Tab-separated table of C-alpha atoms in Angstrom:
chain	number	residue	atom	x	y	z
A	1	MET	CA	23.926	10.477	-62.825
A	2	VAL	CA	24.513	7.359	-60.749
A	3	VAL	CA	23.435	5.176	-63.701
A	4	VAL	CA	25.804	6.991	-66.048
A	5	SER	CA	28.544	6.792	-63.441
A	6	LEU	CA	27.997	3.054	-63.073
A	7	ALA	CA	27.844	2.553	-66.828
A	8	LEU	CA	30.817	4.690	-67.822
A	9	GLY	CA	32.749	6.047	-64.942
A	10	GLN	CA	33.019	3.215	-62.491
A	11	ALA	CA	36.675	2.538	-61.882
A	12	ALA	CA	37.523	-1.098	-61.262
A	13	GLU	CA	37.905	-1.952	-57.587
A	14	ALA	CA	41.522	-2.149	-56.533
A	15	ARG	CA	43.027	-5.462	-55.505
A	16	LEU	CA	45.953	-6.031	-53.204
A	17	ASP	CA	48.951	-8.265	-53.529
A	18	GLU	CA	52.126	-8.000	-51.491
A	19	ALA	CA	53.791	-5.486	-53.793
A	20	ALA	CA	50.704	-3.275	-54.002
A	21	ALA	CA	50.349	-3.327	-50.216
A	22	ARG	CA	53.994	-2.364	-49.720
A	23	ASP	CA	53.740	0.432	-52.297
A	24	ALA	CA	50.521	1.870	-50.866
A	25	PHE	CA	51.891	1.791	-47.323
A	26	ALA	CA	55.188	3.369	-48.321
A	27	VAL	CA	53.408	6.369	-49.833
A	28	ASP	CA	51.670	7.241	-46.567
A	29	HIS	CA	54.330	5.994	-44.139
A	30	PRO	CA	57.685	6.500	-45.817
A	31	ASP	CA	59.584	6.209	-42.524
A	32	SER	CA	58.293	2.705	-41.803
A	33	VAL	CA	60.211	-0.388	-42.810
A	34	VAL	CA	57.960	-3.309	-43.728
A	35	LEU	CA	59.247	-6.739	-42.710
A	36	SER	CA	56.427	-8.939	-43.967
A	37	VAL	CA	52.994	-8.690	-45.566
A	38	THR	CA	49.932	-10.870	-45.133
A	39	VAL	CA	47.272	-10.283	-47.755
A	40	GLY	CA	43.664	-11.197	-46.922
A	41	THR	CA	42.095	-14.022	-48.883
A	42	ASP	CA	39.754	-11.587	-50.648
A	43	GLY	CA	42.609	-9.327	-51.795
A	44	ARG	CA	40.932	-6.319	-50.160
A	45	ALA	CA	43.035	-6.028	-47.014
A	46	ALA	CA	46.604	-6.595	-45.899
A	47	LEU	CA	48.458	-6.668	-42.592
A	48	LEU	CA	52.047	-5.491	-42.447
A	49	GLN	CA	54.587	-6.334	-39.789
A	50	LEU	CA	56.821	-3.307	-39.346
A	51	GLU	CA	60.424	-3.241	-38.231
A	52	ASP	CA	59.710	-1.171	-35.122
A	53	GLY	CA	57.238	-3.787	-33.861
A	54	ALA	CA	54.161	-1.874	-34.959
A	55	VAL	CA	51.554	-3.221	-37.353
A	56	GLY	CA	50.303	-1.539	-40.486
A	57	THR	CA	47.189	-2.143	-42.533
A	58	VAL	CA	46.188	-1.463	-46.095
A	59	PHE	CA	42.531	-1.633	-47.105
A	60	VAL	CA	40.838	-1.233	-50.446
A	61	LEU	CA	38.297	1.579	-50.752
A	62	GLY	CA	36.857	1.479	-54.242
A	63	ASP	CA	39.752	1.989	-56.619
A	64	ARG	CA	42.000	3.494	-53.900
A	65	PHE	CA	43.792	2.339	-50.762
A	66	VAL	CA	43.559	3.408	-47.136
A	67	THR	CA	46.528	2.762	-44.860
A	68	ARG	CA	47.042	2.886	-41.107
A	69	ARG	CA	49.717	2.321	-38.521
A	70	LEU	CA	47.797	0.557	-35.789
A	71	THR	CA	48.079	1.868	-32.269
A	72	ALA	CA	47.660	0.120	-28.953
A	73	SER	CA	44.068	1.385	-28.624
A	74	LEU	CA	42.766	-1.503	-30.674
A	75	THR	CA	41.166	-4.873	-30.030
A	76	ALA	CA	41.493	-7.871	-32.303
A	77	GLY	CA	39.237	-10.898	-32.492
A	78	TRP	CA	38.812	-13.953	-34.648
A	79	SER	CA	35.644	-15.155	-36.312
A	80	ALA	CA	35.671	-18.420	-38.254
A	81	GLU	CA	33.102	-16.989	-40.689
A	82	ARG	CA	34.473	-13.485	-41.181
A	83	GLY	CA	38.156	-13.653	-40.321
A	84	LEU	CA	40.246	-11.229	-38.313
A	85	GLN	CA	38.211	-8.399	-36.835
A	86	LEU	CA	39.865	-5.226	-35.632
A	87	HIS	CA	38.121	-2.565	-33.588
A	88	ALA	CA	40.089	0.670	-33.507
A	89	ALA	CA	39.386	3.927	-31.691
A	90	ASP	CA	39.416	5.641	-35.052
A	91	PRO	CA	36.158	7.176	-36.313
A	92	LYS	CA	37.582	7.162	-39.835
A	93	ALA	CA	37.852	3.378	-39.797
A	94	PRO	CA	36.413	1.930	-36.587
A	95	ARG	CA	35.868	-1.669	-37.736
A	96	LEU	CA	38.296	-3.491	-39.960
A	97	LEU	CA	37.877	-6.977	-41.348
A	98	VAL	CA	40.646	-9.108	-42.817
A	99	PRO	CA	39.566	-12.514	-44.166
A	100	LEU	CA	42.407	-14.942	-43.484
A	101	ASP	CA	42.983	-18.651	-43.214
A	102	ALA	CA	42.412	-19.734	-39.611
A	103	ASP	CA	46.031	-20.545	-38.728
A	104	VAL	CA	47.313	-17.249	-40.127
A	105	GLY	CA	44.465	-15.304	-38.562
A	106	LEU	CA	45.039	-16.710	-35.098
A	107	GLN	CA	48.725	-15.864	-35.341
A	108	TRP	CA	47.775	-12.280	-36.087
A	109	VAL	CA	45.323	-12.146	-33.179
A	110	SER	CA	48.182	-13.152	-30.907
A	111	ARG	CA	50.556	-10.620	-32.458
A	112	LEU	CA	47.993	-7.821	-32.209
A	113	ALA	CA	47.235	-8.705	-28.597
A	114	LYS	CA	50.902	-8.014	-27.792
A	115	LEU	CA	50.566	-4.656	-29.544
A	116	GLY	CA	47.668	-3.712	-27.285
A	117	ALA	CA	49.309	-5.087	-24.151
B	1	MET	CA	18.544	52.761	-53.000
B	2	ALA	CA	16.491	49.549	-53.185
B	3	ALA	CA	18.398	46.295	-53.403
B	4	PRO	CA	18.107	44.648	-56.814
B	5	ASP	CA	16.320	41.347	-57.165
B	6	LEU	CA	19.281	38.973	-56.990
B	7	PRO	CA	19.005	35.340	-58.089
B	8	ASP	CA	19.915	32.394	-55.864
B	9	LEU	CA	23.065	31.536	-57.810
B	10	VAL	CA	23.908	28.257	-56.114
B	11	ASN	CA	20.459	26.739	-56.645
B	12	LEU	CA	20.356	28.083	-60.199
B	13	ALA	CA	23.697	26.437	-60.887
B	14	VAL	CA	22.621	22.959	-59.789
B	15	PRO	CA	21.484	21.842	-63.309
B	16	PHE	CA	24.793	23.162	-64.662
B	17	PHE	CA	26.668	21.202	-62.005
B	18	ILE	CA	24.848	17.986	-62.917
B	19	ALA	CA	25.291	18.496	-66.672
B	20	THR	CA	29.024	19.179	-66.387
B	21	ILE	CA	29.631	16.255	-64.038
B	22	LEU	CA	27.952	14.001	-66.612
B	23	LEU	CA	30.083	15.578	-69.315
B	24	GLU	CA	33.263	15.019	-67.308
B	25	LEU	CA	32.202	11.436	-66.631
B	26	VAL	CA	31.627	10.684	-70.316
B	27	TRP	CA	34.741	12.603	-71.379
B	28	GLY	CA	36.833	10.855	-68.771
B	29	HIS	CA	35.510	7.472	-69.845
B	30	PHE	CA	36.543	7.934	-73.465
B	31	ARG	CA	39.814	9.736	-72.689
B	32	GLY	CA	40.763	7.418	-69.835
B	33	THR	CA	41.065	10.331	-67.414
B	34	ALA	CA	38.992	11.873	-64.611
B	35	ARG	CA	38.209	8.595	-62.893
B	36	TYR	CA	34.965	8.415	-60.996
B	37	GLU	CA	34.035	5.980	-58.254
B	38	THR	CA	30.262	5.717	-58.113
B	39	ARG	CA	29.997	5.442	-54.316
B	40	ASP	CA	32.439	8.305	-53.889
B	41	THR	CA	30.414	10.446	-56.297
B	42	LEU	CA	27.166	9.518	-54.581
B	43	ALA	CA	28.635	10.451	-51.197
B	44	SER	CA	29.715	13.822	-52.603
B	45	LEU	CA	26.230	14.479	-53.983
B	46	VAL	CA	24.605	13.605	-50.650
B	47	MET	CA	27.047	15.912	-48.873
B	48	GLY	CA	26.206	18.685	-51.337
B	49	GLY	CA	22.461	18.236	-50.814
B	50	GLY	CA	22.900	18.225	-47.050
B	51	ASN	CA	24.924	21.411	-47.251
B	52	LEU	CA	22.079	23.181	-49.063
B	53	VAL	CA	19.604	22.038	-46.403
B	54	GLU	CA	21.950	23.091	-43.592
B	55	GLY	CA	22.351	26.473	-45.251
B	56	MET	CA	18.590	26.973	-45.416
B	57	VAL	CA	17.982	25.918	-41.817
B	58	ILE	CA	20.976	26.858	-39.664
B	59	GLY	CA	22.115	29.506	-42.135
B	60	LEU	CA	19.150	31.581	-40.970
B	61	VAL	CA	21.174	32.374	-37.852
B	62	ALA	CA	23.759	33.995	-40.111
B	63	VAL	CA	21.073	36.007	-41.910
B	64	TRP	CA	19.628	37.273	-38.633
B	65	THR	CA	23.100	38.139	-37.371
B	66	TYR	CA	24.031	40.126	-40.474
B	67	ASP	CA	20.702	41.950	-40.463
B	68	ALA	CA	21.154	42.870	-36.793
B	69	VAL	CA	24.705	44.099	-37.410
B	70	TYR	CA	23.658	46.067	-40.490
B	71	VAL	CA	21.204	48.041	-38.404
B	72	VAL	CA	24.062	49.429	-36.311
B	73	ALA	CA	26.484	49.922	-39.218
B	74	PRO	CA	27.584	53.613	-39.179
B	75	LEU	CA	27.205	53.986	-42.943
B	76	PRO	CA	24.976	51.301	-44.444
B	77	PHE	CA	25.823	51.536	-48.144
B	78	GLY	CA	22.548	49.920	-49.173
B	79	GLU	CA	20.689	52.953	-47.860
B	80	GLN	CA	22.674	55.332	-50.075
B	81	ALA	CA	21.932	56.206	-53.687
B	82	TRP	CA	25.288	54.698	-54.680
B	83	GLY	CA	24.915	51.668	-52.435
B	84	TRP	CA	24.560	49.164	-55.280
B	85	HIS	CA	26.961	50.851	-57.682
B	86	PRO	CA	29.065	48.290	-59.597
B	87	LEU	CA	32.244	49.632	-57.981
B	88	ILE	CA	30.768	49.036	-54.535
B	89	PHE	CA	29.865	45.531	-55.597
B	90	ILE	CA	33.380	44.869	-56.915
B	91	ALA	CA	34.825	46.171	-53.655
B	92	CYS	CA	32.502	43.885	-51.720
B	93	PHE	CA	33.443	40.880	-53.842
B	94	VAL	CA	37.174	41.465	-53.443
B	95	ALA	CA	36.808	42.077	-49.709
B	96	ASP	CA	34.719	38.906	-49.352
B	97	ASP	CA	37.322	36.950	-51.313
B	98	LEU	CA	39.949	38.156	-48.840
B	99	ARG	CA	37.605	37.110	-46.039
B	100	TYR	CA	37.293	33.711	-47.737
B	101	TYR	CA	41.078	33.327	-47.909
B	102	TRP	CA	41.405	33.728	-44.150
B	103	PHE	CA	38.328	31.631	-43.378
B	104	HIS	CA	39.754	28.885	-45.576
B	105	ARG	CA	43.239	29.194	-44.127
B	106	TRP	CA	41.939	28.919	-40.577
B	107	SER	CA	39.806	25.982	-41.712
B	108	HIS	CA	43.084	24.159	-42.305
B	109	GLU	CA	45.136	25.563	-39.459
B	110	ILE	CA	42.623	25.371	-36.605
B	111	ARG	CA	41.104	21.996	-35.780
B	112	TRP	CA	37.758	23.466	-34.700
B	113	PHE	CA	37.170	24.696	-38.246
B	114	TRP	CA	38.974	21.728	-39.823
B	115	ALA	CA	36.431	19.397	-38.179
B	116	SER	CA	33.873	20.918	-40.514
B	117	HIS	CA	36.013	21.575	-43.582
B	118	VAL	CA	37.667	18.146	-43.647
B	119	ASN	CA	34.478	16.859	-45.298
B	120	HIS	CA	35.390	18.666	-48.491
B	121	HIS	CA	38.829	17.045	-48.595
B	122	SER	CA	37.759	13.527	-47.657
B	123	SER	CA	37.617	12.111	-51.182
B	124	GLN	CA	40.694	10.553	-52.735
B	125	HIS	CA	39.258	11.535	-56.109
B	126	TYR	CA	39.461	14.940	-57.679
B	127	ASN	CA	36.695	15.640	-60.123
B	128	LEU	CA	33.757	18.009	-60.425
B	129	SER	CA	31.664	15.970	-58.005
B	130	THR	CA	34.307	16.631	-55.333
B	131	ALA	CA	33.341	20.318	-55.514
B	132	LEU	CA	29.880	19.397	-54.241
B	133	ARG	CA	31.235	17.461	-51.237
B	134	GLN	CA	30.472	20.251	-48.782
B	135	THR	CA	30.178	20.343	-45.028
B	136	TRP	CA	26.969	20.173	-43.017
B	137	THR	CA	28.444	21.882	-39.977
B	138	SER	CA	30.045	25.087	-41.218
B	139	ASN	CA	27.557	27.395	-39.515
B	140	LEU	CA	27.935	25.468	-36.258
B	141	THR	CA	31.603	26.476	-36.093
B	142	GLY	CA	30.642	30.148	-36.031
B	143	ALA	CA	32.652	30.799	-39.185
B	144	PHE	CA	29.795	32.926	-40.508
B	145	LEU	CA	30.871	35.596	-38.017
B	146	MET	CA	33.872	36.295	-40.253
B	147	ARG	CA	31.540	38.173	-42.604
B	148	VAL	CA	30.354	40.500	-39.833
B	149	PRO	CA	33.145	43.065	-40.470
B	150	LEU	CA	31.987	43.405	-44.097
B	151	VAL	CA	28.456	44.171	-42.954
B	152	LEU	CA	29.715	46.495	-40.245
B	153	VAL	CA	31.727	48.416	-42.828
B	154	GLY	CA	28.443	49.017	-44.608
B	155	PHE	CA	28.075	46.433	-47.371
B	156	ASP	CA	24.468	45.307	-47.682
B	157	PRO	CA	24.126	41.738	-46.283
B	158	LEU	CA	22.422	40.736	-49.515
B	159	MET	CA	25.459	41.918	-51.480
B	160	VAL	CA	27.762	40.053	-49.118
B	161	PHE	CA	25.755	36.845	-49.566
B	162	PHE	CA	25.664	37.310	-53.327
B	163	SER	CA	29.439	37.821	-53.457
B	164	GLY	CA	29.872	34.621	-51.469
B	165	SER	CA	27.619	32.768	-53.892
B	166	ILE	CA	29.629	33.920	-56.903
B	167	ASN	CA	32.792	32.846	-55.113
B	168	LEU	CA	31.336	29.409	-54.357
B	169	VAL	CA	30.084	28.863	-57.911
B	170	TYR	CA	33.422	30.051	-59.310
B	171	GLN	CA	35.225	27.409	-57.306
B	172	TYR	CA	33.175	24.608	-58.823
B	173	TRP	CA	34.973	24.397	-62.162
B	174	ILE	CA	38.461	24.277	-60.638
B	175	HIS	CA	37.791	20.792	-59.211
B	176	THR	CA	38.946	18.870	-62.257
B	177	GLU	CA	41.966	17.099	-63.666
B	178	LEU	CA	40.754	17.568	-67.235
B	179	ILE	CA	42.164	21.095	-67.408
B	180	GLY	CA	45.932	21.300	-67.154
B	181	ARG	CA	47.005	24.921	-67.101
B	182	MET	CA	45.138	28.057	-68.074
B	183	PRO	CA	46.876	30.962	-69.902
B	184	ARG	CA	49.775	32.388	-67.901
B	185	TRP	CA	48.075	35.724	-67.128
B	186	PHE	CA	45.036	33.863	-65.823
B	187	GLU	CA	47.124	31.520	-63.657
B	188	ALA	CA	48.882	34.591	-62.218
B	189	VAL	CA	45.730	36.236	-60.928
B	190	MET	CA	42.935	33.694	-60.669
B	191	ASN	CA	42.468	30.457	-58.792
B	192	THR	CA	42.637	27.627	-61.328
B	193	PRO	CA	42.352	23.826	-61.482
B	194	SER	CA	46.157	23.595	-61.240
B	195	HIS	CA	46.331	25.777	-58.114
B	196	HIS	CA	43.427	23.993	-56.485
B	197	ARG	CA	44.758	20.497	-57.204
B	198	VAL	CA	47.687	21.548	-55.044
B	199	HIS	CA	45.278	22.582	-52.319
B	200	HIS	CA	43.574	19.169	-52.316
B	201	ALA	CA	46.815	17.202	-52.360
B	202	THR	CA	48.382	15.420	-49.392
B	203	ASN	CA	51.952	15.406	-50.719
B	204	PRO	CA	53.978	17.124	-47.991
B	205	ARG	CA	55.017	20.023	-50.226
B	206	TYR	CA	51.391	20.769	-51.040
B	207	LEU	CA	49.974	20.676	-47.498
B	208	ASP	CA	48.425	23.915	-46.242
B	209	ALA	CA	48.783	25.773	-49.532
B	210	ASN	CA	46.643	27.692	-52.033
B	211	TYR	CA	43.686	28.714	-49.879
B	212	ALA	CA	42.326	31.144	-52.468
B	213	GLY	CA	38.685	31.308	-53.437
B	214	THR	CA	38.646	33.307	-56.659
B	215	PHE	CA	41.896	35.310	-56.695
B	216	ILE	CA	45.170	33.416	-56.142
B	217	ILE	CA	46.858	36.734	-55.353
B	218	TRP	CA	46.038	36.326	-51.640
B	219	ASP	CA	48.230	33.220	-51.408
B	220	LYS	CA	51.041	35.028	-53.164
B	221	LEU	CA	50.595	37.989	-50.852
B	222	PHE	CA	50.519	35.965	-47.627
B	223	GLY	CA	53.166	33.386	-48.581
B	224	THR	CA	51.015	30.274	-48.966
B	225	PHE	CA	51.228	29.858	-52.726
B	226	VAL	CA	52.737	26.621	-54.017
B	227	PRO	CA	52.774	25.876	-57.763
B	228	GLU	CA	51.771	22.456	-59.027
B	229	GLN	CA	54.579	20.163	-60.174
B	230	PRO	CA	52.569	17.568	-62.080
B	231	LEU	CA	55.586	15.602	-63.271
B	232	ALA	CA	57.973	15.859	-60.306
B	233	ASP	CA	55.326	15.495	-57.596
B	234	ARG	CA	51.917	14.517	-58.940
B	235	PRO	CA	49.188	15.476	-56.463
B	236	ARG	CA	47.708	12.682	-54.347
B	237	TYR	CA	44.276	13.663	-53.098
B	238	GLY	CA	42.466	13.126	-49.834
B	239	ILE	CA	43.498	13.694	-46.238
B	240	VAL	CA	46.360	12.531	-44.062
B	241	GLY	CA	44.823	9.284	-42.785
B	242	ASN	CA	42.069	8.724	-45.314
B	243	LEU	CA	38.564	7.588	-44.486
B	244	LEU	CA	37.715	3.919	-44.957
B	245	THR	CA	34.074	4.559	-45.808
B	246	PHE	CA	31.717	6.292	-48.205
B	247	ASN	CA	29.109	6.790	-45.453
B	248	PRO	CA	28.050	10.491	-45.512
B	249	LEU	CA	27.332	10.544	-41.780
B	250	ARG	CA	30.834	9.347	-41.016
B	251	ILE	CA	32.272	11.760	-43.602
B	252	CYS	CA	30.408	14.576	-41.876
B	253	PHE	CA	31.064	13.825	-38.236
B	254	HIS	CA	34.258	11.750	-37.952
B	255	GLU	CA	36.558	14.650	-37.108
B	256	TRP	CA	34.086	16.149	-34.640
B	257	GLN	CA	33.970	12.761	-32.929
B	258	SER	CA	37.776	12.491	-32.828
B	259	MET	CA	38.232	16.041	-31.645
B	260	ILE	CA	35.704	15.817	-28.831
B	261	ARG	CA	37.116	12.492	-27.686
B	262	ASP	CA	40.646	13.941	-27.671
B	263	ALA	CA	39.629	17.081	-25.815
B	264	THR	CA	37.682	15.201	-23.158
B	265	ARG	CA	40.149	12.433	-22.400
B	266	ARG	CA	41.238	12.094	-18.804
B	267	GLY	CA	44.325	13.642	-17.310
B	268	LEU	CA	44.788	16.592	-19.635
B	269	THR	CA	45.471	20.143	-18.562
B	270	PRO	CA	43.051	22.851	-19.729
B	271	ARG	CA	45.756	24.113	-22.094
B	272	GLN	CA	46.085	20.657	-23.646
B	273	ARG	CA	42.312	20.409	-24.081
B	274	LEU	CA	42.347	23.758	-25.865
B	275	GLY	CA	45.202	22.470	-27.995
B	276	TYR	CA	43.025	19.627	-29.231
B	277	LEU	CA	40.195	22.049	-30.054
B	278	PHE	CA	42.033	25.036	-31.457
B	279	GLY	CA	45.528	23.790	-32.246
B	280	PRO	CA	46.483	22.737	-35.758
B	281	PRO	CA	45.146	19.389	-37.038
B	282	GLY	CA	47.619	16.693	-36.050
B	283	TRP	CA	48.604	18.418	-32.819
B	284	SER	CA	48.781	16.135	-29.789
B	285	HIS	CA	49.839	16.690	-26.191
B	286	ASP	CA	52.278	13.745	-26.331
B	287	ASN	CA	53.647	14.358	-29.838
B	288	SER	CA	52.188	11.051	-30.997
B	289	ARG	CA	50.839	12.652	-34.184
B	290	ARG	CA	52.170	15.012	-36.796
B	291	THR	CA	50.994	18.425	-37.923
B	292	SER	CA	51.424	19.597	-41.518
B	293	ALA	CA	54.556	21.510	-40.520
B	294	GLU	CA	56.022	18.369	-38.939
B	295	LEU	CA	55.124	16.274	-42.002
B	296	LYS	CA	56.905	18.812	-44.195
B	297	ALA	CA	59.946	18.814	-41.886
B	298	ALA	CA	60.073	15.009	-41.963
B	299	TYR	CA	59.906	15.077	-45.762
B	300	VAL	CA	62.737	17.597	-45.967
B	301	ALA	CA	64.792	15.432	-43.603
B	302	ARG	CA	64.389	12.560	-46.069
B	303	HIS	CA	64.941	14.797	-49.110
B	304	PRO	CA	67.338	17.553	-47.991
B	305	GLU	CA	68.083	18.441	-51.619
B	306	GLN	CA	64.516	19.773	-51.898
B	307	ALA	CA	64.741	22.071	-48.869
B	308	GLY	CA	63.783	25.615	-49.743
B	309	GLU	CA	61.548	24.670	-52.643
B	310	PRO	CA	58.011	26.146	-52.599
B	311	GLY	CA	56.015	24.426	-49.886
B	312	LEU	CA	59.163	23.037	-48.245
B	313	SER	CA	60.827	26.187	-46.992
């Protein structure tokens, strides 16, 4: 079954750009106003700055998207090899990784630190 | 009257399940519908296998319970000459379907049961493999006790189990997008793919609707029926706050983990702790989350012209 699924049924993995990230986030969080979007270098994750000061995320899961409004119970770190690493108290998505260029990534670490402060 | 030799329907149906999933996969490939995601499908199959194992191991507690209750039943039908009459069986099946409606409804309205049932809703896909994405912790919730009244009334536990098996197997085929609508008379009485797509959808209007197992009449009777509007509001599947993983262990236990952490956090009153265990999913002591009712209310606030429509009243 897995072979047949791989051969015939495998949907192409989704990819994110700014518009796709905004659209996916708006479906799950229609009350949130998105100010800006930073898409990860691999096109599989995006960070969204929201008007109310909160931060949103959109991640690719297969051919679908998973969105979150991040809460203060989160820690953010930077790894030169892997990018921005988020650890959330969320068993549905405890570890999030967003590959970013270093300057952009470090800006986000600083922004997310304020969120948790 | 001796109980007939009843087959194990669910295990017998496994080859049928596999064959039809393959058929849906191939059909969907050539028609461009019924999209499958291999890891999602694999996770559903692992969940289904685990459910069978859990049923064989922990489900024994349910068997012992029903047998013990049946001993004290005032009029055990199975001991009567008419105990396995077709009419008795039909009565048992209908009564068990009503039991299923309430079990299923509480599985969405009470977090304790939702922690187990959420597994079945955790896929963002809706295809036949989703039907097999079953919980590993149903018996741990004590939900099996909801069949005790049927046994106490006098239905043979074997008949009750068999009715449940038919119900479960019936629900398999309704997990598909390949079937649009069935004939009107069928849609009026029976649970169908259209009705069950609504049940699996996270669109606000569709939340907490269509809990039926076999007969949709229970939803119509108890006010939880919402018809599908495939053009105006196409169902989006999954859960509010979808999982970011295909890991079966996380699929199985994530809500238990969240619930226990919520209920044991510092500074809560006993009532608040109970709220996290037995309140509706999305309930929080500080209103930092939203229940289905609050999500619907927020939707109506954004779309007041839709207020009063099914699912938004």
